[in-house]
Short mmCIF file of C-alpha atoms in Angstrom, two decimals:
data_model
loop_
_atom_site.label_atom_id
_atom_site.label_comp_id
_atom_site.label_asym_id
_atom_site.label_seq_id
_atom_site.Cartn_x
_atom_site.Cartn_y
_atom_site.Cartn_z
CA MET A 1 -34.70 -38.16 -60.55
CA LYS A 2 -35.27 -39.98 -57.23
CA ILE A 3 -31.54 -40.00 -56.57
CA ARG A 4 -31.38 -36.23 -57.06
CA LEU A 5 -34.32 -35.63 -54.73
CA TYR A 6 -32.80 -37.90 -52.12
CA THR A 7 -29.44 -36.15 -52.41
CA PHE A 8 -31.06 -32.72 -52.06
CA PHE A 9 -33.07 -33.91 -49.04
CA MET A 10 -29.97 -35.27 -47.31
CA ILE A 11 -28.02 -32.03 -47.94
CA PHE A 12 -30.94 -29.98 -46.59
CA MET A 13 -31.22 -32.12 -43.45
CA LEU A 14 -27.47 -31.92 -42.93
CA PHE A 15 -27.63 -28.11 -43.18
CA ILE A 16 -30.48 -27.99 -40.65
CA SER A 17 -28.69 -30.30 -38.23
CA VAL A 18 -25.47 -28.29 -38.46
CA SER A 19 -27.37 -25.03 -37.90
CA ILE A 20 -29.18 -26.46 -34.88
CA SER A 21 -25.97 -27.89 -33.52
CA ALA A 22 -24.14 -24.58 -33.93
CA ASP A 23 -26.99 -22.72 -32.27
CA THR A 24 -27.12 -25.09 -29.31
CA GLN A 25 -23.36 -24.74 -28.88
CA LYS A 26 -23.65 -20.99 -28.47
CA THR A 27 -23.27 -19.64 -24.94
CA LYS A 28 -26.63 -18.22 -23.89
CA ILE A 29 -26.53 -15.19 -21.61
CA LEU A 30 -29.74 -13.90 -20.06
CA VAL A 31 -29.49 -10.15 -19.38
CA ALA A 32 -31.71 -8.95 -16.55
CA PRO A 33 -32.70 -5.26 -16.38
CA PHE A 34 -30.23 -3.34 -14.23
CA LYS A 35 -31.73 -1.69 -11.15
CA ILE A 36 -31.35 2.11 -11.04
CA GLN A 37 -31.05 3.85 -7.68
CA ALA A 38 -31.09 7.63 -8.01
CA GLN A 39 -32.60 10.81 -6.60
CA GLN A 40 -34.51 11.41 -9.85
CA ASP A 41 -35.99 9.30 -12.63
CA TYR A 42 -33.88 8.17 -15.59
CA PRO A 43 -36.48 6.53 -17.88
CA PHE A 44 -34.01 5.81 -20.71
CA LEU A 45 -31.09 4.57 -18.61
CA GLN A 46 -32.24 1.01 -17.93
CA LYS A 47 -33.20 0.45 -21.57
CA GLY A 48 -29.94 2.00 -22.80
CA ILE A 49 -27.80 -0.26 -20.59
CA SER A 50 -29.66 -3.38 -21.78
CA GLN A 51 -29.23 -2.40 -25.43
CA MET A 52 -25.50 -1.83 -24.96
CA LEU A 53 -24.98 -5.22 -23.27
CA LEU A 54 -27.12 -7.13 -25.77
CA SER A 55 -25.23 -5.71 -28.73
CA ARG A 56 -21.79 -6.28 -27.20
CA LEU A 57 -22.47 -9.86 -26.06
CA GLU A 58 -24.12 -11.03 -29.28
CA ILE A 59 -21.17 -12.72 -31.05
CA PRO A 60 -21.80 -14.89 -34.17
CA SER A 61 -21.26 -18.65 -33.56
CA ILE A 62 -19.97 -17.94 -30.01
CA SER A 63 -22.65 -16.35 -27.83
CA THR A 64 -26.13 -14.93 -27.84
CA ALA A 65 -27.56 -12.38 -25.40
CA ILE A 66 -31.26 -12.41 -24.59
CA PRO A 67 -33.20 -9.85 -22.53
CA GLN A 68 -35.01 -11.30 -19.52
CA ASN A 69 -38.30 -9.53 -20.26
CA ASN A 70 -41.06 -11.93 -19.09
CA ILE A 71 -38.84 -14.95 -18.39
CA LYS A 72 -39.19 -15.84 -14.71
CA LEU A 73 -36.02 -16.59 -12.77
CA GLU A 74 -37.26 -20.06 -11.77
CA ASN A 75 -37.57 -20.98 -15.47
CA ILE A 76 -34.03 -19.99 -16.46
CA GLU A 77 -32.52 -23.46 -16.20
CA SER A 78 -35.36 -25.09 -18.17
CA LYS A 79 -34.79 -22.56 -20.94
CA LYS A 80 -31.19 -23.86 -21.15
CA PHE A 81 -29.47 -20.58 -20.43
CA ASP A 82 -25.82 -20.76 -19.41
CA PHE A 83 -25.43 -17.48 -17.54
CA LEU A 84 -27.53 -14.81 -15.86
CA LEU A 85 -26.20 -11.22 -15.86
CA SER A 86 -27.70 -8.75 -13.39
CA GLY A 87 -26.56 -5.47 -11.92
CA ASN A 88 -27.24 -2.26 -10.05
CA ILE A 89 -26.49 1.40 -10.87
CA LEU A 90 -26.25 3.89 -8.02
CA ILE A 91 -26.33 7.62 -8.91
CA PHE A 92 -25.73 10.14 -6.14
CA ASP A 93 -25.36 13.74 -7.31
CA ASP A 94 -22.66 13.42 -10.01
CA SER A 95 -21.02 10.27 -8.59
CA THR A 96 -21.91 6.81 -9.90
CA SER A 97 -21.31 3.21 -8.87
CA THR A 98 -21.84 0.24 -11.18
CA ASP A 99 -22.09 -3.25 -9.65
CA ALA A 100 -22.80 -6.44 -11.60
CA LYS A 101 -22.43 -10.19 -11.32
CA LEU A 102 -22.57 -13.11 -13.76
CA ILE A 103 -24.02 -16.36 -12.40
CA ASP A 104 -23.48 -19.85 -13.87
CA VAL A 105 -27.06 -21.12 -14.14
CA LYS A 106 -26.13 -24.83 -13.84
CA THR A 107 -24.00 -24.49 -10.68
CA GLY A 108 -25.54 -21.37 -9.20
CA LYS A 109 -22.07 -19.98 -8.56
CA THR A 110 -21.04 -16.40 -9.29
CA VAL A 111 -18.32 -16.58 -11.93
CA LEU A 112 -17.67 -12.85 -12.40
CA VAL A 113 -18.05 -9.87 -10.06
CA PHE A 114 -17.81 -6.32 -11.42
CA ASN A 115 -17.49 -3.07 -9.41
CA GLU A 116 -16.61 0.36 -10.79
CA PHE A 117 -16.91 3.87 -9.35
CA GLY A 118 -17.27 7.03 -11.48
CA LYS A 119 -17.09 10.76 -10.85
CA THR A 120 -19.88 11.65 -13.32
CA ARG A 121 -22.98 10.01 -14.74
CA GLY A 122 -21.27 9.79 -18.11
CA ASP A 123 -18.87 7.21 -16.62
CA ILE A 124 -21.73 4.68 -16.61
CA LEU A 125 -21.13 4.19 -20.34
CA SER A 126 -17.48 3.31 -19.71
CA HIS A 127 -18.51 0.89 -16.96
CA VAL A 128 -21.00 -0.98 -19.18
CA ASN A 129 -18.50 -1.18 -22.01
CA LEU A 130 -15.80 -2.51 -19.61
CA LEU A 131 -18.23 -5.07 -18.16
CA ALA A 132 -19.01 -6.46 -21.63
CA GLN A 133 -15.28 -6.56 -22.40
CA LYS A 134 -14.53 -8.57 -19.24
CA ILE A 135 -17.26 -11.10 -20.07
CA ARG A 136 -15.92 -11.50 -23.61
CA ILE A 137 -12.35 -12.08 -22.36
CA ASP A 138 -12.81 -13.92 -19.01
CA ILE A 139 -15.92 -15.99 -19.77
CA LEU A 140 -16.15 -16.36 -23.54
CA HIS A 141 -12.36 -16.47 -23.94
CA ILE A 142 -12.29 -14.04 -26.85
CA GLN A 143 -8.95 -12.32 -27.02
CA PRO A 144 -9.28 -8.70 -28.22
CA THR A 145 -7.37 -7.73 -31.32
CA LYS A 146 -4.91 -4.85 -31.22
CA GLN A 147 -7.36 -2.73 -33.23
CA SER A 148 -10.23 -3.37 -30.81
CA ILE A 149 -8.00 -2.47 -27.84
CA ILE A 150 -7.15 0.82 -29.53
CA SER A 151 -10.82 1.44 -30.37
CA ASP A 152 -11.99 0.68 -26.82
CA SER A 153 -9.28 2.80 -25.27
CA LYS A 154 -10.24 5.73 -27.51
CA GLU A 155 -13.89 5.28 -26.52
CA THR A 156 -13.02 5.34 -22.83
CA ILE A 157 -10.76 8.37 -23.26
CA ASN A 158 -13.46 10.25 -25.18
CA GLN A 159 -16.09 9.36 -22.58
CA LYS A 160 -13.86 10.60 -19.77
CA LYS A 161 -12.93 13.73 -21.75
CA TYR A 162 -16.39 15.24 -21.46
CA THR A 163 -16.39 14.47 -17.73
CA TYR A 164 -13.81 17.20 -17.15
CA ILE A 165 -13.07 20.56 -18.72
CA GLN A 166 -12.51 19.87 -22.39
CA LYS A 167 -9.56 21.48 -24.10
CA PRO A 168 -11.12 22.63 -27.40
CA LYS A 169 -9.38 21.93 -30.65
CA LYS A 170 -8.26 24.76 -32.88
CA GLN A 171 -11.17 25.86 -35.05
CA SER A 172 -11.43 28.08 -38.10
CA LEU A 173 -13.36 31.27 -37.34
CA TRP A 174 -14.72 34.13 -39.40
CA LYS A 175 -14.45 37.37 -37.47
CA SER A 176 -16.12 40.70 -38.18
CA ARG A 177 -14.61 44.10 -37.57
CA LYS A 178 -15.01 45.59 -34.11
CA PHE A 179 -18.25 47.55 -33.63
CA ASN A 180 -18.36 50.29 -31.03
CA GLU A 181 -21.83 49.18 -30.02
CA LYS A 182 -23.41 46.80 -27.54
CA PHE A 183 -25.24 44.28 -29.75
CA ILE A 184 -27.77 42.51 -27.53
CA SER A 185 -29.60 40.37 -30.11
CA LEU A 186 -28.98 38.73 -33.48
CA SER A 187 -31.06 37.05 -36.18
CA ILE A 188 -30.49 36.07 -39.81
CA GLY A 189 -32.87 35.85 -42.77
CA ASP A 190 -33.78 37.09 -46.25
CA ILE A 191 -34.96 40.60 -45.37
CA ASN A 192 -35.26 42.10 -48.87
CA GLY A 193 -36.48 39.08 -50.85
CA ASP A 194 -33.34 38.65 -52.97
CA LEU A 195 -32.94 34.98 -51.91
CA LYS A 196 -29.83 35.89 -49.89
CA ASN A 197 -29.64 36.15 -46.14
CA GLU A 198 -28.96 39.35 -44.26
CA THR A 199 -27.73 39.72 -40.69
CA VAL A 200 -29.88 41.72 -38.27
CA VAL A 201 -28.42 42.96 -34.99
CA CYS A 202 -29.64 45.49 -32.45
CA THR A 203 -28.62 47.60 -29.50
CA GLU A 204 -31.15 48.76 -26.91
CA ASN A 205 -32.40 51.50 -29.26
CA LYS A 206 -31.09 50.75 -32.78
CA ILE A 207 -31.57 48.03 -35.38
CA TYR A 208 -28.96 47.39 -38.08
CA ILE A 209 -29.12 45.25 -41.22
CA TYR A 210 -25.90 43.99 -42.78
CA LYS A 211 -25.13 41.92 -45.85
CA TYR A 212 -22.13 39.59 -46.03
CA ASN A 213 -19.86 40.56 -48.93
CA LYS A 214 -16.27 39.43 -49.49
CA LYS A 215 -15.89 38.31 -45.88
CA ARG A 216 -17.10 41.67 -44.57
CA LEU A 217 -20.40 42.97 -43.20
CA GLU A 218 -21.76 45.95 -45.17
CA LYS A 219 -24.56 48.00 -43.65
CA ILE A 220 -27.60 48.37 -45.86
CA SER A 221 -30.05 49.97 -43.42
CA GLU A 222 -30.70 51.00 -39.83
CA PHE A 223 -33.68 51.95 -37.69
CA LYS A 224 -33.52 54.11 -34.55
CA LEU A 225 -36.04 54.14 -31.70
CA GLY A 226 -37.06 56.92 -29.36
CA LEU A 227 -35.52 57.47 -25.93
CA ASN A 228 -38.45 55.91 -24.07
CA THR A 229 -38.18 52.47 -25.72
CA ARG A 230 -35.74 49.67 -24.88
CA ILE A 231 -35.25 46.71 -27.22
CA ILE A 232 -35.12 43.22 -25.69
CA SER A 233 -34.64 41.05 -28.79
CA VAL A 234 -35.05 40.72 -32.55
CA ASP A 235 -36.27 37.70 -34.52
CA VAL A 236 -36.41 37.31 -38.30
CA GLY A 237 -38.78 35.13 -40.31
CA ASP A 238 -41.28 35.14 -43.19
CA ILE A 239 -44.38 34.45 -41.10
CA ASN A 240 -46.80 36.35 -43.37
CA LYS A 241 -45.61 34.32 -46.41
CA ASN A 242 -44.78 37.23 -48.74
CA LYS A 243 -41.34 35.78 -49.67
CA LYS A 244 -39.29 38.13 -47.52
CA SER A 245 -38.67 38.01 -43.80
CA GLU A 246 -40.20 40.40 -41.31
CA ILE A 247 -38.29 41.68 -38.27
CA TYR A 248 -40.13 41.02 -35.02
CA VAL A 249 -38.87 43.44 -32.38
CA THR A 250 -39.63 42.88 -28.71
CA ALA A 251 -39.42 46.27 -27.02
CA ILE A 252 -40.34 47.70 -23.61
CA ASP A 253 -41.77 51.13 -22.83
CA LYS A 254 -39.41 52.51 -20.18
CA ARG A 255 -42.20 54.51 -18.53
CA SER A 256 -44.89 51.83 -18.15
CA LYS A 257 -42.46 48.85 -18.10
CA LEU A 258 -44.89 47.10 -20.47
CA PRO A 259 -44.19 45.65 -23.94
CA SER A 260 -44.41 47.99 -26.88
CA SER A 261 -43.34 45.56 -29.57
CA PHE A 262 -43.58 46.01 -33.33
CA VAL A 263 -42.92 44.36 -36.68
CA LEU A 264 -40.80 45.82 -39.49
CA GLU A 265 -40.51 45.05 -43.17
CA LEU A 266 -37.79 46.46 -45.37
CA ASN A 267 -38.94 48.35 -48.45
CA GLY A 268 -35.87 49.34 -50.45
CA ALA A 269 -33.58 50.97 -47.92
CA LYS A 270 -36.40 52.04 -45.58
CA PHE A 271 -38.32 50.23 -42.88
CA ASN A 272 -42.10 50.03 -42.77
CA LYS A 273 -43.87 49.28 -39.51
CA ILE A 274 -46.54 46.76 -40.44
CA LEU A 275 -47.59 46.30 -36.80
CA ASP A 276 -46.98 48.61 -33.85
CA ASN A 277 -47.45 48.93 -30.10
CA GLN A 278 -48.10 45.26 -29.42
CA LYS A 279 -48.42 44.27 -25.73
CA LEU A 280 -46.57 41.05 -26.48
CA LEU A 281 -43.15 39.50 -26.26
CA PHE A 282 -42.07 37.91 -29.56
CA ARG A 283 -39.92 34.89 -30.35
CA ILE A 284 -39.49 32.80 -33.53
CA ILE A 285 -38.46 29.15 -33.27
CA LYS A 286 -37.78 26.66 -36.07
CA THR A 287 -39.50 23.27 -35.94
CA LYS A 288 -39.35 20.16 -38.11
CA ASN A 289 -43.08 19.69 -38.66
CA LYS A 290 -44.40 23.28 -38.62
CA GLY A 291 -41.41 25.20 -39.96
CA LEU A 292 -40.99 28.67 -38.46
CA MET A 293 -43.34 29.41 -35.56
CA LEU A 294 -43.97 32.90 -34.23
CA LEU A 295 -44.65 32.80 -30.49
CA GLY A 296 -46.18 35.46 -28.27
CA GLN A 297 -46.61 35.99 -24.54
CA VAL A 298 -48.17 38.70 -22.40
CA LEU A 299 -46.70 39.77 -19.06
CA GLY A 300 -48.07 38.72 -15.70
CA LYS A 301 -47.89 40.75 -12.51
CA GLY A 302 -45.12 40.93 -9.96
CA GLU A 303 -42.96 37.84 -9.55
CA LYS A 304 -45.29 35.95 -11.90
CA ILE A 305 -44.27 38.25 -14.74
CA LEU A 306 -43.52 35.32 -17.11
CA LYS A 307 -45.80 32.67 -15.61
CA THR A 308 -48.38 33.23 -18.32
CA PRO A 309 -49.46 31.09 -21.32
CA VAL A 310 -47.43 31.02 -24.55
CA PHE A 311 -49.30 31.36 -27.86
CA GLN A 312 -48.54 30.63 -31.49
CA LEU A 313 -49.24 33.72 -33.59
CA LEU A 314 -50.45 33.72 -37.20
CA TRP A 315 -51.19 36.56 -39.58
CA ASN A 316 -54.88 37.13 -40.29
CA LYS A 317 -55.79 40.18 -42.39
CA GLN A 318 -53.01 42.49 -41.20
CA LYS A 319 -53.42 41.34 -37.61
CA LEU A 320 -52.06 38.51 -35.48
CA SER A 321 -54.36 35.75 -34.26
CA SER A 322 -53.31 33.44 -31.44
CA THR A 323 -53.60 29.78 -30.43
CA ARG A 324 -52.43 28.65 -27.01
CA LEU A 325 -49.59 26.12 -26.97
CA ASN A 326 -49.84 22.98 -24.86
CA ILE A 327 -46.49 23.13 -23.04
CA PRO A 328 -45.54 22.58 -19.39
CA GLU A 329 -46.26 25.42 -16.97
CA ASN A 330 -43.64 27.99 -16.07
CA ILE A 331 -41.89 27.76 -19.46
CA CYS A 332 -41.60 31.16 -21.11
CA LEU A 333 -41.22 31.77 -24.84
CA TYR A 334 -37.56 32.81 -24.50
CA SER A 335 -36.44 29.54 -22.96
CA PHE A 336 -37.63 26.58 -25.05
CA THR A 337 -37.84 24.98 -28.47
CA PHE A 338 -39.26 21.90 -30.19
CA GLY A 339 -37.18 19.28 -31.99
CA ASP A 340 -35.98 15.69 -32.29
CA ALA A 341 -33.13 16.16 -29.81
CA ILE A 342 -33.14 12.48 -28.76
CA ASN A 343 -32.87 11.33 -32.42
CA ASN A 344 -35.76 8.87 -32.20
CA GLY A 345 -38.00 10.58 -34.77
CA LEU A 346 -40.17 12.32 -32.16
CA ASP A 347 -40.23 16.01 -31.30
CA ILE A 348 -39.65 16.85 -27.65
CA ILE A 349 -39.54 20.12 -25.71
CA ALA A 350 -36.09 21.35 -24.70
CA ALA A 351 -36.22 24.17 -22.14
CA ILE A 352 -33.85 26.08 -19.89
CA THR A 353 -34.92 27.28 -16.44
CA PRO A 354 -34.20 30.78 -15.09
CA LYS A 355 -31.38 29.25 -13.02
CA GLY A 356 -29.85 27.60 -16.09
CA LYS A 357 -30.88 23.95 -15.83
CA ILE A 358 -31.80 22.25 -19.12
CA GLN A 359 -34.99 20.19 -18.97
CA ILE A 360 -36.40 17.77 -21.53
CA PHE A 361 -40.15 17.14 -21.74
CA SER A 362 -42.23 14.76 -23.84
CA ASN A 363 -45.11 16.12 -25.93
CA THR A 364 -47.43 15.15 -23.07
CA GLY A 365 -45.49 17.30 -20.60
CA GLU A 366 -43.65 14.47 -18.81
CA ARG A 367 -40.17 15.49 -17.73
CA LEU A 368 -37.68 13.03 -19.22
CA TRP A 369 -34.35 14.50 -18.15
CA ALA A 370 -32.75 17.46 -16.37
CA SER A 371 -29.17 18.68 -16.32
CA THR A 372 -27.06 19.07 -13.19
CA ASP A 373 -24.88 21.74 -14.80
CA ASN A 374 -25.99 25.33 -15.44
CA PHE A 375 -26.14 26.86 -18.93
CA GLY A 376 -27.32 30.09 -20.54
CA GLY A 377 -26.94 33.45 -18.88
CA THR A 378 -27.94 36.86 -20.24
CA SER A 379 -27.97 40.48 -19.15
CA SER A 380 -31.41 41.01 -20.78
CA TYR A 381 -34.17 41.62 -18.27
CA LEU A 382 -37.75 42.67 -17.58
CA GLU A 383 -38.72 44.92 -14.67
CA TYR A 384 -41.61 44.65 -12.24
CA LYS A 385 -42.63 46.21 -8.96
CA GLY A 386 -41.01 44.37 -6.07
CA MET A 387 -42.08 44.28 -2.43
CA ARG A 388 -39.07 45.98 -0.82
CA TYR A 389 -39.98 49.37 0.68
CA THR A 390 -38.48 52.60 -0.68
CA GLN A 391 -39.58 56.21 -0.52
CA GLY A 392 -42.23 57.19 -2.98
CA ASP A 393 -44.98 54.73 -3.78
CA GLY A 394 -43.63 52.09 -1.37
CA TYR A 395 -42.30 49.82 -4.10
CA ARG A 396 -38.95 49.15 -5.68
CA MET A 397 -38.39 47.85 -9.19
CA SER A 398 -37.03 44.30 -9.38
CA LYS A 399 -35.40 42.63 -12.37
CA HIS A 400 -36.34 39.30 -13.94
CA PHE A 401 -33.37 38.17 -16.02
CA LEU A 402 -34.24 36.31 -19.22
CA GLN A 403 -32.52 33.25 -20.63
CA GLN A 404 -30.60 32.45 -23.80
CA ARG A 405 -32.10 30.81 -26.85
CA ILE A 406 -31.93 27.03 -26.90
CA LEU A 407 -31.58 25.43 -30.34
CA ILE A 408 -31.75 21.88 -31.74
CA SER A 409 -29.67 21.35 -34.87
CA ASP A 410 -27.74 18.87 -37.02
CA LEU A 411 -25.21 21.51 -38.04
CA ASP A 412 -22.75 19.19 -39.79
CA SER A 413 -25.51 17.05 -41.43
CA ASN A 414 -24.29 13.77 -39.94
CA GLY A 415 -27.84 12.62 -39.21
CA LYS A 416 -27.62 13.27 -35.46
CA LYS A 417 -29.13 16.35 -33.85
CA SER A 418 -27.73 18.13 -30.81
CA ILE A 419 -28.93 20.73 -28.35
CA VAL A 420 -26.98 23.95 -28.88
CA ILE A 421 -26.72 26.28 -25.90
CA VAL A 422 -24.60 29.20 -24.69
CA LYS A 423 -22.77 28.98 -21.38
CA ASN A 424 -21.81 32.41 -20.06
CA ASN A 425 -19.86 32.52 -16.80
CA ASP A 426 -21.24 35.01 -14.26
CA SER A 427 -18.47 36.12 -11.90
CA ALA A 428 -21.06 36.72 -9.17
CA SER A 429 -22.73 33.29 -9.67
CA ASN A 430 -26.14 34.97 -10.24
CA LEU A 431 -26.14 36.18 -6.63
CA LEU A 432 -26.58 39.86 -7.54
CA SER A 433 -30.24 40.74 -8.01
CA LYS A 434 -29.64 43.86 -10.09
CA THR A 435 -26.84 42.91 -12.47
CA ARG A 436 -24.90 40.14 -14.19
CA ILE A 437 -21.11 40.20 -14.56
CA PHE A 438 -20.06 38.00 -17.47
CA LYS A 439 -16.33 37.65 -18.09
CA LYS A 440 -16.23 34.68 -20.49
CA GLY A 441 -18.43 32.22 -22.34
CA TYR A 442 -18.68 29.52 -24.97
CA ILE A 443 -21.30 27.58 -26.96
CA GLU A 444 -21.75 23.89 -26.28
CA PHE A 445 -23.29 21.02 -28.27
CA LEU A 446 -25.08 18.36 -26.20
CA THR A 447 -25.96 14.95 -27.70
CA TRP A 448 -28.22 12.19 -26.35
CA ASP A 449 -26.52 8.86 -25.54
CA ASP A 450 -29.46 6.74 -24.19
CA ILE A 451 -28.67 7.90 -20.64
CA GLY A 452 -28.76 11.66 -20.92
CA PHE A 453 -27.25 14.61 -22.76
CA ILE A 454 -23.47 14.87 -22.70
CA SER A 455 -21.01 17.31 -24.18
CA ASP A 456 -20.31 16.55 -27.84
CA GLY A 457 -18.16 19.53 -28.81
CA ARG A 458 -17.93 23.21 -27.95
CA THR A 459 -16.44 26.42 -29.22
CA ARG A 460 -13.37 27.96 -27.71
CA THR A 461 -13.93 30.15 -24.68
CA PHE A 462 -14.34 33.85 -25.51
CA ALA A 463 -13.47 36.70 -23.19
CA GLY A 464 -16.58 38.80 -22.73
CA TYR A 465 -20.25 37.94 -23.04
CA ILE A 466 -22.04 35.97 -25.80
CA SER A 467 -25.24 37.98 -26.12
CA ASP A 468 -27.04 36.01 -28.85
CA TYR A 469 -26.47 33.41 -31.54
CA ALA A 470 -28.06 31.79 -34.58
CA ILE A 471 -27.60 28.80 -36.88
CA ALA A 472 -28.04 29.99 -40.46
CA ASP A 473 -26.31 30.44 -43.81
CA GLN A 474 -24.87 33.87 -43.08
CA ASN A 475 -22.36 33.99 -45.96
CA ASN A 476 -24.79 32.47 -48.51
CA ASP A 477 -22.48 29.59 -49.49
CA GLY A 478 -25.26 27.00 -49.18
CA GLU A 479 -24.12 25.72 -45.78
CA LYS A 480 -25.25 26.81 -42.32
CA GLU A 481 -22.85 28.23 -39.77
CA LEU A 482 -22.94 28.98 -36.07
CA VAL A 483 -23.05 32.79 -35.83
CA PHE A 484 -22.77 34.68 -32.54
CA CYS A 485 -22.12 38.08 -30.96
CA VAL A 486 -19.45 38.63 -28.31
CA PHE A 487 -19.23 42.00 -26.59
CA LYS A 488 -16.98 43.48 -23.94
CA SER A 489 -17.21 46.43 -21.61
CA GLU A 490 -13.75 47.97 -21.69
CA LYS A 491 -14.00 50.56 -18.91
CA ILE A 492 -15.54 50.59 -15.45
CA ILE A 493 -16.28 54.33 -15.50
CA ASN A 494 -17.75 55.77 -18.72
CA GLN A 495 -18.02 52.25 -20.07
CA LYS A 496 -17.12 51.67 -23.69
CA HIS A 497 -18.87 48.70 -25.29
CA THR A 498 -17.47 46.83 -28.29
CA THR A 499 -18.95 43.87 -30.17
CA ILE A 500 -17.47 41.37 -32.61
CA LEU A 501 -19.48 38.86 -34.64
CA TYR A 502 -18.05 35.39 -35.23
CA SER A 503 -19.12 32.43 -37.35
CA GLN A 504 -17.79 28.89 -37.64
CA LYS A 505 -18.72 25.36 -38.64
CA ARG A 506 -19.70 22.82 -36.01
CA PRO A 507 -16.98 22.17 -33.43
CA PRO A 508 -15.40 18.67 -33.54
CA HIS A 509 -17.40 15.86 -31.94
CA ASN A 510 -16.34 14.35 -28.63
CA LEU A 511 -18.25 11.10 -29.21
#
């Protein structure tokens, strides 16, 4: 019995000594936080770079990477580190420069110097990956396998692909017939309570409901407005919880220029107005924690027409009650949504400014990120009295152009959400105050990569104007699709408008 215990003890001690010996033989690399020099804050960039380096330099039985955190530089040698890695990231407009050096702690000599220049912020990822690769090869003497070379080269190619104009891959599309109408808004939901979705579209004075049947859209009902009302948008959702979706119509009285919105429910083949003449703008957004949310906003005066609070609306005895939302100022209900766009389990606010910049806010209102590129673009507008003199009452009507929806979705159910946004190209670069001239557009998916949002797939470019879009199960096959309207104006004089609806699965990923 004593012999067995002694043998077990000796084996245990041998295992411990081997483990300690192997651990002490590992090359220890201390990774200092990279300094970020930029015109704006990038709160996730420094952390993202450290995480990338730590994961790429942690190699079993060869090396271990440790974040500097609270370790003071004067204590590095006593902690028995072998190398210190530090660096600097410079971001100026879209250009980037990554500089780093690796110092031998025992000799104090710089054993590796790294310098790379990039044309976009997305190139920082390639730089960090290349830096880790050089350390593995030049310092740790790990020769890359053929497979890893191929993998790394593909990663670099993909990262550089979204830097420039991406050539979209061929995608399978469903296409409707051509409608001789100008569809300005689109929404999808179960309108008649049959557990199947219908497609709702509208012109400036008509609302149509279609059902998808054998790859075609069949009209089941329509609703026409008077000459003095102009529709802005439609939204569909079962907010009153009666197991069929209402149609929330934002409309403007052409005479007063004020909202005259209403709510419809379908009863058989006829519409019933369950709420009328509301001085509100409507929008429905889908959230993870609260499900569908109906939002409302009243108009301000003059140039502050949409600088008013946004409210959540709930049904209360045939009327709508309101609760003010705690969101950053100057965000209107047409230009934001809630969702876990960063894929960290927390809902954030994704918004698009009137000029087309995407902004990301925390729940406390802190701005976390902003795009340099422009997105969105619509011909929908509100009117208000401007300050330029004309005959009459001394005022001239000015237009405030609205923005596109912004969505957050995991369309292909791969566990990673993306921001989904339209990008319509205005030939006049938004310089015309009275009109927008859209000649082409596409829908882009933007995914978070610890530094910012980058392109992660997009539809093909369509000639014309993408007026509205939705993510829903249009064809009732159990899977959601990206559904959107594209319309063209085919004549300059006596314009003829035509619209085609398209739907497709998620475009291929870039990342």
